Amino acid sequence: MTRMLDTFRALADPTRLRIVALLRAMELSVGELAQVLGQSQPRVSRHVKILADAGLADRRKEGSWVFLTLGDDARVAPLLAAMDAWAAGEPGDHWAIADIARLAAVRADRAAAAEGYFAAHADEWDAIRSLHVAESAVEDAIRRLLGRDAIGRLVDIGTGTGRMIELVGGTATSALGVDRSPEMLRMARAKLAEAGLDKAELRQGDMYALPLASGSADTVILHQVLHYAHQPASAIAEAARLLADGGRLLIVDFDRHEKEELRTRDAHVRLGFDDEQMAGWFAAAGLDVEAVERLDGGELTVKLWLGRRRPADAREDIAA
């Protein structure tokens, strides 16, 4: 009874009903909600706290920003179904129409910020891209390798601009991107909104300590991330922890090379990886190497390593 009372009290306010409707459309920061609702941030924050305390919204801090999503689906889905049924016989809500229009402005602001960021950093990315095979060839190989099985629950570690979610997230049952940089996550939100993937979830997190449960993913991707890792074996072990039995980890990175200037110019920690090294890390993490693909380019070669999570009993037998 107490839980039901908390839920209905939380929803017994027009602003909070509007917030729930907006979070159904996309993940939003408190500031963005205030912009759409036409209210002050402190006032919106109070409404958000009531929804969060009732389990109807989740708050997540990224740098100085706080982002909001709907709460646990098991708690929220029945309420949304009831709200839809009740709204079906009513005339159009002028608040909902206005909120949708202002939400479009938020999307436009995100897109403009993304374009500015990419323009400012284009020279850095272009310098690296010129050294290896075209990105289109890499993406074709990713689709080919991952297309052998269903994507299922997708997690993209070091998601950056969200390109991997944009590439394969459309066929996933759920898609979640993790990155340490709040700026990159904001860029990803803009890009994914443009691609119609607003429902993809984005979280700030460290690749060595991911804010996700063990066994919560079917496909995990580390795309051009591992060469920034001081502890690649630990990053792979943490990625493998997320996989359910039979789940797949795809690592896309550079083959071993000697371009030392990438350390100072582009903050690369590791100068690529070889197959033996990667196979050892996979084995230690309970993964079997399923495929390796080589894409020769200019001065750098891109490699794709696909591993599959062994069943728990097989991992125990090997450990014994």
Coordinates of N, CA and C in Angstrom, one line a residue, residues 50-202:
I50 N 11.1 14.2 -6.1 CA 9.9 13.5 -5.8 C 9.7 12.3 -6.6
L51 N 9.9 12.4 -8.0 CA 9.8 11.3 -8.9 C 10.9 10.2 -8.6
A52 N 12.1 10.7 -8.3 CA 13.2 9.7 -8.1 C 12.9 9.0 -6.8
D53 N 12.5 9.7 -5.7 CA 12.2 9.0 -4.4 C 11.1 8.0 -4.6
A54 N 10.2 8.2 -5.6 CA 9.1 7.2 -5.8 C 9.6 6.1 -6.8
G55 N 10.8 6.2 -7.3 CA 11.3 5.1 -8.2 C 10.8 5.3 -9.6
L56 N 10.3 6.5 -9.9 CA 9.8 6.8 -11.3 C 10.8 7.4 -12.2
A57 N 11.9 7.9 -11.6 CA 13.0 8.5 -12.4 C 14.3 8.2 -11.8
D58 N 15.3 8.1 -12.6 CA 16.7 7.9 -12.2 C 17.5 9.1 -12.5
R59 N 18.4 9.5 -11.5 CA 19.3 10.6 -11.7 C 20.7 10.1 -11.8
R60 N 21.5 10.7 -12.7 CA 22.9 10.3 -12.9 C 23.7 11.6 -13.2
K61 N 24.7 11.7 -12.3 CA 25.6 12.9 -12.4 C 26.7 12.7 -13.5
E62 N 26.9 13.6 -14.3 CA 28.0 13.6 -15.3 C 28.7 14.9 -15.3
G63 N 29.9 15.0 -14.6 CA 30.5 16.3 -14.4 C 29.6 17.2 -13.6
S64 N 29.4 18.4 -14.1 CA 28.5 19.3 -13.4 C 27.0 19.2 -13.8
W65 N 26.7 18.3 -14.7 CA 25.4 18.1 -15.2 C 24.7 16.9 -14.5
V66 N 23.4 16.9 -14.4 CA 22.6 15.7 -13.9 C 21.7 15.3 -15.0
F67 N 21.7 14.1 -15.4 CA 20.9 13.6 -16.4 C 19.8 12.7 -15.8
L68 N 18.7 12.6 -16.5 CA 17.5 11.9 -16.0 C 16.9 11.0 -17.0
T69 N 16.5 9.8 -16.5 CA 15.8 8.8 -17.3 C 14.6 8.3 -16.5
L70 N 13.7 7.6 -17.1 CA 12.7 6.9 -16.4 C 13.2 5.9 -15.5
G71 N 12.5 5.5 -14.4 CA 12.9 4.5 -13.5 C 12.8 3.1 -14.0
D72 N 13.0 2.1 -13.2 CA 13.0 0.7 -13.6 C 11.7 0.4 -14.3
D73 N 11.9 -0.3 -15.4 CA 10.7 -0.6 -16.3 C 9.6 -1.3 -15.6
A74 N 10.0 -2.2 -14.8 CA 8.9 -3.0 -14.1 C 8.0 -2.1 -13.2
R75 N 8.6 -1.0 -12.7 CA 7.8 -0.1 -11.9 C 7.0 0.9 -12.8
V76 N 7.6 1.3 -13.9 CA 7.1 2.4 -14.7 C 6.1 2.0 -15.8
A77 N 6.4 0.8 -16.4 CA 5.6 0.4 -17.6 C 4.1 0.3 -17.3
P78 N 3.7 -0.3 -16.2 CA 2.2 -0.3 -16.0 C 1.6 1.0 -15.9
L79 N 2.3 2.0 -15.3 CA 1.8 3.3 -15.1 C 1.7 4.0 -16.5
L80 N 2.7 3.8 -17.3 CA 2.7 4.4 -18.7 C 1.5 3.9 -19.5
A81 N 1.3 2.6 -19.4 CA 0.2 1.9 -20.1 C -1.2 2.5 -19.6
A82 N -1.3 2.7 -18.3 CA -2.6 3.3 -17.8 C -2.7 4.7 -18.3
M83 N -1.6 5.5 -18.3 CA -1.7 6.9 -18.7 C -2.1 7.0 -20.2
D84 N -1.5 6.1 -21.0 CA -1.9 6.0 -22.4 C -3.4 5.7 -22.6
A85 N -3.9 4.8 -21.8 CA -5.3 4.3 -22.0 C -6.2 5.5 -21.5
W86 N -5.9 6.2 -20.5 CA -6.7 7.3 -20.0 C -6.7 8.5 -21.0
A87 N -5.5 8.7 -21.6 CA -5.4 9.8 -22.5 C -6.0 9.6 -23.9
A88 N -6.3 8.3 -24.2 CA -6.8 8.0 -25.5 C -8.1 8.7 -25.8
G89 N -9.0 8.8 -24.8 CA -10.3 9.4 -25.1 C -10.4 10.9 -24.9
E90 N -9.3 11.5 -24.6 CA -9.3 12.9 -24.2 C -8.8 13.7 -25.4
P91 N -9.2 15.0 -25.5 CA -8.7 15.9 -26.6 C -7.2 16.2 -26.4
G92 N -6.5 16.7 -27.4 CA -5.1 16.9 -27.3 C -4.7 17.9 -26.2
D93 N -3.7 17.6 -25.5 CA -3.2 18.4 -24.3 C -2.3 19.5 -24.9
H94 N -2.7 20.8 -24.6 CA -1.9 21.9 -25.2 C -0.5 21.9 -24.6
W95 N -0.4 21.4 -23.3 CA 0.9 21.4 -22.7 C 1.8 20.4 -23.4
A96 N 1.3 19.2 -23.7 CA 2.1 18.2 -24.3 C 2.5 18.7 -25.7
I97 N 1.6 19.4 -26.4 CA 2.0 19.9 -27.8 C 3.1 20.9 -27.7
A98 N 3.0 21.8 -26.7 CA 4.1 22.8 -26.5 C 5.4 22.2 -26.1
D99 N 5.3 21.2 -25.2 CA 6.5 20.5 -24.7 C 7.2 19.8 -25.9
I100 N 6.5 19.2 -26.7 CA 7.1 18.5 -27.9 C 7.9 19.5 -28.8
A101 N 7.3 20.7 -29.0 CA 7.9 21.7 -29.8 C 9.2 22.2 -29.1
R102 N 9.1 22.4 -27.8 CA 10.3 22.9 -27.1 C 11.4 21.8 -27.0
L103 N 11.0 20.5 -27.0 CA 11.9 19.4 -27.0 C 12.7 19.4 -28.3
A104 N 12.1 19.8 -29.4 CA 12.8 19.9 -30.7 C 13.9 20.9 -30.6
A105 N 13.6 22.0 -29.9 CA 14.7 23.0 -29.7 C 15.9 22.5 -28.9
V106 N 15.6 21.6 -27.9 CA 16.7 21.0 -27.2 C 17.5 20.1 -28.1
R107 N 16.9 19.4 -28.9 CA 17.6 18.5 -29.9 C 18.5 19.4 -30.8
A108 N 17.9 20.5 -31.3 CA 18.7 21.4 -32.2 C 19.9 22.0 -31.5
D109 N 19.7 22.4 -30.2 CA 20.9 22.9 -29.4 C 22.0 21.9 -29.3
R110 N 21.6 20.6 -29.0 CA 22.6 19.5 -28.9 C 23.3 19.4 -30.2
A111 N 22.6 19.4 -31.3 CA 23.2 19.2 -32.6 C 24.2 20.3 -32.9
A112 N 23.8 21.5 -32.6 CA 24.7 22.7 -32.9 C 26.0 22.5 -32.0
A113 N 25.8 22.1 -30.8 CA 27.0 21.9 -29.9 C 27.9 20.9 -30.5
A114 N 27.3 19.8 -31.0 CA 28.1 18.7 -31.5 C 28.9 19.1 -32.8
E115 N 28.2 19.9 -33.6 CA 28.9 20.4 -34.9 C 30.1 21.3 -34.5
G116 N 29.9 22.1 -33.5 CA 31.0 23.0 -33.1 C 32.2 22.2 -32.5
Y117 N 31.9 21.2 -31.7 CA 33.0 20.4 -31.1 C 33.7 19.6 -32.2
F118 N 33.0 19.0 -33.1 CA 33.6 18.2 -34.2 C 34.5 19.1 -35.1
A119 N 34.0 20.3 -35.4 CA 34.7 21.3 -36.2 C 36.0 21.6 -35.6
A120 N 36.0 21.9 -34.2 CA 37.2 22.3 -33.5 C 38.2 21.2 -33.4
H121 N 37.8 19.9 -33.5 CA 38.7 18.8 -33.4 C 38.9 18.0 -34.6
A122 N 38.4 18.5 -35.7 CA 38.5 17.7 -37.0 C 39.9 17.4 -37.4
D123 N 40.8 18.4 -37.3 CA 42.2 18.2 -37.7 C 42.8 17.0 -37.0
E124 N 42.6 16.9 -35.7 CA 43.2 15.8 -34.9 C 42.7 14.4 -35.4
W125 N 41.4 14.3 -35.6 CA 40.8 13.0 -36.1 C 41.3 12.7 -37.5
D126 N 41.3 13.7 -38.3 CA 41.7 13.5 -39.7 C 43.1 13.1 -39.8
A127 N 44.0 13.5 -39.0 CA 45.4 13.2 -39.0 C 45.6 11.7 -38.7
I128 N 44.8 11.1 -37.8 CA 44.9 9.7 -37.5 C 44.2 8.9 -38.6
R129 N 43.0 9.3 -39.0 CA 42.3 8.6 -40.1 C 43.1 8.4 -41.3
S130 N 44.0 9.4 -41.6 CA 44.8 9.4 -42.9 C 45.8 8.3 -42.8
L131 N 46.1 7.7 -41.6 CA 47.1 6.7 -41.5 C 46.6 5.3 -41.7
H132 N 45.3 5.1 -41.7 CA 44.8 3.7 -41.7 C 43.7 3.6 -42.7
V133 N 43.2 2.4 -42.9 CA 42.1 2.0 -43.8 C 40.9 2.9 -43.6
A134 N 40.1 3.1 -44.6 CA 38.9 4.0 -44.5 C 38.0 3.4 -43.4
E135 N 37.3 4.4 -42.7 CA 36.4 4.0 -41.7 C 35.3 3.1 -42.2
S136 N 34.9 3.4 -43.4 CA 33.8 2.6 -44.0 C 34.1 1.1 -44.1
A137 N 35.4 0.8 -44.4 CA 35.8 -0.6 -44.4 C 35.8 -1.2 -43.0
V138 N 36.2 -0.4 -42.0 CA 36.2 -0.9 -40.7 C 34.7 -1.2 -40.2
E139 N 33.9 -0.3 -40.6 CA 32.5 -0.5 -40.2 C 31.8 -1.6 -40.9
D140 N 32.2 -1.9 -42.1 CA 31.7 -3.0 -42.9 C 32.1 -4.3 -42.2
A141 N 33.3 -4.3 -41.7 CA 33.9 -5.5 -41.0 C 33.2 -5.7 -39.7
I142 N 32.9 -4.7 -39.0 CA 32.1 -4.8 -37.7 C 30.8 -5.3 -37.9
R143 N 30.0 -4.8 -38.9 CA 28.7 -5.3 -39.2 C 28.7 -6.8 -39.6
R144 N 29.8 -7.2 -40.4 CA 29.9 -8.5 -40.8 C 30.1 -9.5 -39.7
L145 N 31.1 -9.1 -38.8 CA 31.4 -10.0 -37.7 C 30.2 -10.1 -36.7
L146 N 29.6 -9.0 -36.3 CA 28.5 -9.0 -35.4 C 27.2 -9.5 -35.9
G147 N 27.1 -9.5 -37.3 CA 25.9 -9.9 -37.9 C 25.6 -11.4 -37.9
R148 N 26.6 -12.1 -37.4 CA 26.5 -13.6 -37.4 C 25.5 -14.0 -36.4
D149 N 25.3 -13.2 -35.3 CA 24.4 -13.6 -34.2 C 23.5 -12.3 -33.9
A150 N 22.5 -12.5 -33.2 CA 21.7 -11.3 -32.7 C 22.5 -10.5 -31.8
I151 N 22.4 -9.2 -31.9 CA 23.1 -8.2 -31.0 C 22.7 -8.3 -29.6
G152 N 21.3 -8.5 -29.3 CA 20.8 -8.6 -28.0 C 21.0 -7.3 -27.2
R153 N 21.5 -7.4 -26.0 CA 21.8 -6.2 -25.1 C 23.2 -5.7 -25.5
L154 N 23.2 -4.5 -26.0 CA 24.5 -3.9 -26.5 C 25.1 -2.9 -25.5
V155 N 26.4 -3.1 -25.2 CA 27.1 -2.1 -24.4 C 28.3 -1.7 -25.2
D156 N 28.5 -0.3 -25.4 CA 29.6 0.2 -26.1 C 30.5 1.0 -25.1
I157 N 31.7 0.5 -24.8 CA 32.5 1.1 -23.8 C 33.5 2.1 -24.5
G158 N 33.5 3.3 -23.9 CA 34.3 4.4 -24.6 C 33.5 4.8 -25.8
T159 N 32.2 5.1 -25.6 CA 31.3 5.3 -26.8 C 31.6 6.5 -27.6
G160 N 32.3 7.5 -27.0 CA 32.7 8.7 -27.7 C 31.5 9.4 -28.3
T161 N 31.4 9.5 -29.6 CA 30.3 10.2 -30.3 C 29.1 9.2 -30.5
G162 N 29.2 8.0 -30.0 CA 28.0 7.1 -30.1 C 28.0 6.4 -31.5
R163 N 29.0 6.4 -32.2 CA 29.0 5.9 -33.6 C 28.7 4.4 -33.6
M164 N 29.2 3.6 -32.7 CA 29.0 2.2 -32.7 C 27.5 1.9 -32.4
I165 N 26.9 2.6 -31.5 CA 25.5 2.5 -31.3 C 24.7 2.8 -32.5
E166 N 25.1 3.9 -33.1 CA 24.4 4.3 -34.4 C 24.5 3.2 -35.4
L167 N 25.7 2.6 -35.5 CA 26.0 1.6 -36.5 C 25.2 0.3 -36.3
V168 N 25.1 -0.3 -35.1 CA 24.5 -1.6 -34.9 C 23.4 -1.5 -33.8
G169 N 23.2 -0.4 -33.2 CA 22.2 -0.3 -32.1 C 20.8 -0.5 -32.6
G170 N 20.5 -0.2 -33.8 CA 19.1 -0.3 -34.3 C 18.6 -1.7 -34.3
T171 N 19.4 -2.7 -34.3 CA 19.0 -4.1 -34.2 C 19.1 -4.7 -32.8
A172 N 19.6 -3.9 -31.9 CA 19.8 -4.4 -30.5 C 18.5 -4.4 -29.7
T173 N 18.3 -5.2 -28.7 CA 17.1 -5.2 -27.9 C 17.3 -4.0 -26.9
S174 N 18.5 -3.6 -26.6 CA 18.8 -2.4 -25.8 C 20.2 -1.9 -26.2
A175 N 20.5 -0.7 -26.0 CA 21.8 -0.1 -26.3 C 22.2 0.9 -25.3
L176 N 23.4 0.7 -24.8 CA 23.9 1.6 -23.7 C 25.4 1.9 -24.0
G177 N 25.7 3.2 -24.0 CA 27.1 3.7 -24.2 C 27.6 4.2 -22.9
V178 N 28.9 3.9 -22.7 CA 29.6 4.4 -21.5 C 30.9 5.2 -21.9
D179 N 31.1 6.3 -21.3 CA 32.3 7.1 -21.6 C 32.6 7.9 -20.3
R180 N 33.9 8.2 -20.2 CA 34.4 9.0 -19.0 C 34.1 10.5 -19.2
S181 N 34.0 11.0 -20.5 CA 33.9 12.4 -20.8 C 32.5 12.9 -20.9
P182 N 32.0 13.8 -20.0 CA 30.7 14.3 -20.1 C 30.5 15.1 -21.5
E183 N 31.6 15.7 -22.0 CA 31.5 16.4 -23.2 C 31.2 15.4 -24.4
M184 N 31.9 14.3 -24.4 CA 31.6 13.3 -25.4 C 30.2 12.7 -25.3
L185 N 29.8 12.5 -24.1 CA 28.4 12.0 -23.9 C 27.4 13.0 -24.4
R186 N 27.6 14.3 -24.3 CA 26.7 15.2 -24.8 C 26.7 15.2 -26.3
M187 N 27.9 15.0 -26.9 CA 28.0 14.9 -28.4 C 27.2 13.6 -28.8
A188 N 27.4 12.6 -28.1 CA 26.7 11.3 -28.5 C 25.2 11.5 -28.4
R189 N 24.7 12.2 -27.4 CA 23.3 12.4 -27.3 C 22.7 13.1 -28.6
A190 N 23.5 14.1 -29.0 CA 23.0 14.8 -30.2 C 23.1 13.9 -31.4
K191 N 24.1 13.2 -31.6 CA 24.3 12.3 -32.8 C 23.2 11.2 -32.8
L192 N 23.0 10.6 -31.6 CA 22.0 9.5 -31.6 C 20.6 10.1 -31.8
A193 N 20.3 11.3 -31.3 CA 19.0 11.9 -31.6 C 18.8 12.1 -33.1
E194 N 19.8 12.5 -33.8 CA 19.7 12.7 -35.2 C 19.4 11.4 -35.9
A195 N 20.0 10.3 -35.3 CA 19.8 9.0 -35.9 C 18.5 8.3 -35.5
G196 N 17.7 9.0 -34.7 CA 16.5 8.4 -34.2 C 16.6 7.3 -33.2
L197 N 17.8 7.4 -32.4 CA 18.1 6.4 -31.4 C 18.1 7.1 -30.0
D198 N 17.0 7.9 -29.8 CA 16.9 8.6 -28.5 C 16.8 7.7 -27.3
K199 N 16.3 6.5 -27.5 CA 16.1 5.5 -26.4 C 17.4 4.9 -26.0
A200 N 18.4 5.0 -26.7 CA 19.7 4.5 -26.3 C 20.1 5.2 -25.0
E201 N 20.7 4.4 -24.1 CA 21.1 5.0 -22.8 C 22.6 5.3 -22.8
L202 N 22.9 6.4 -22.2 CA 24.3 6.9 -22.1 C 24.7 7.1 -20.6

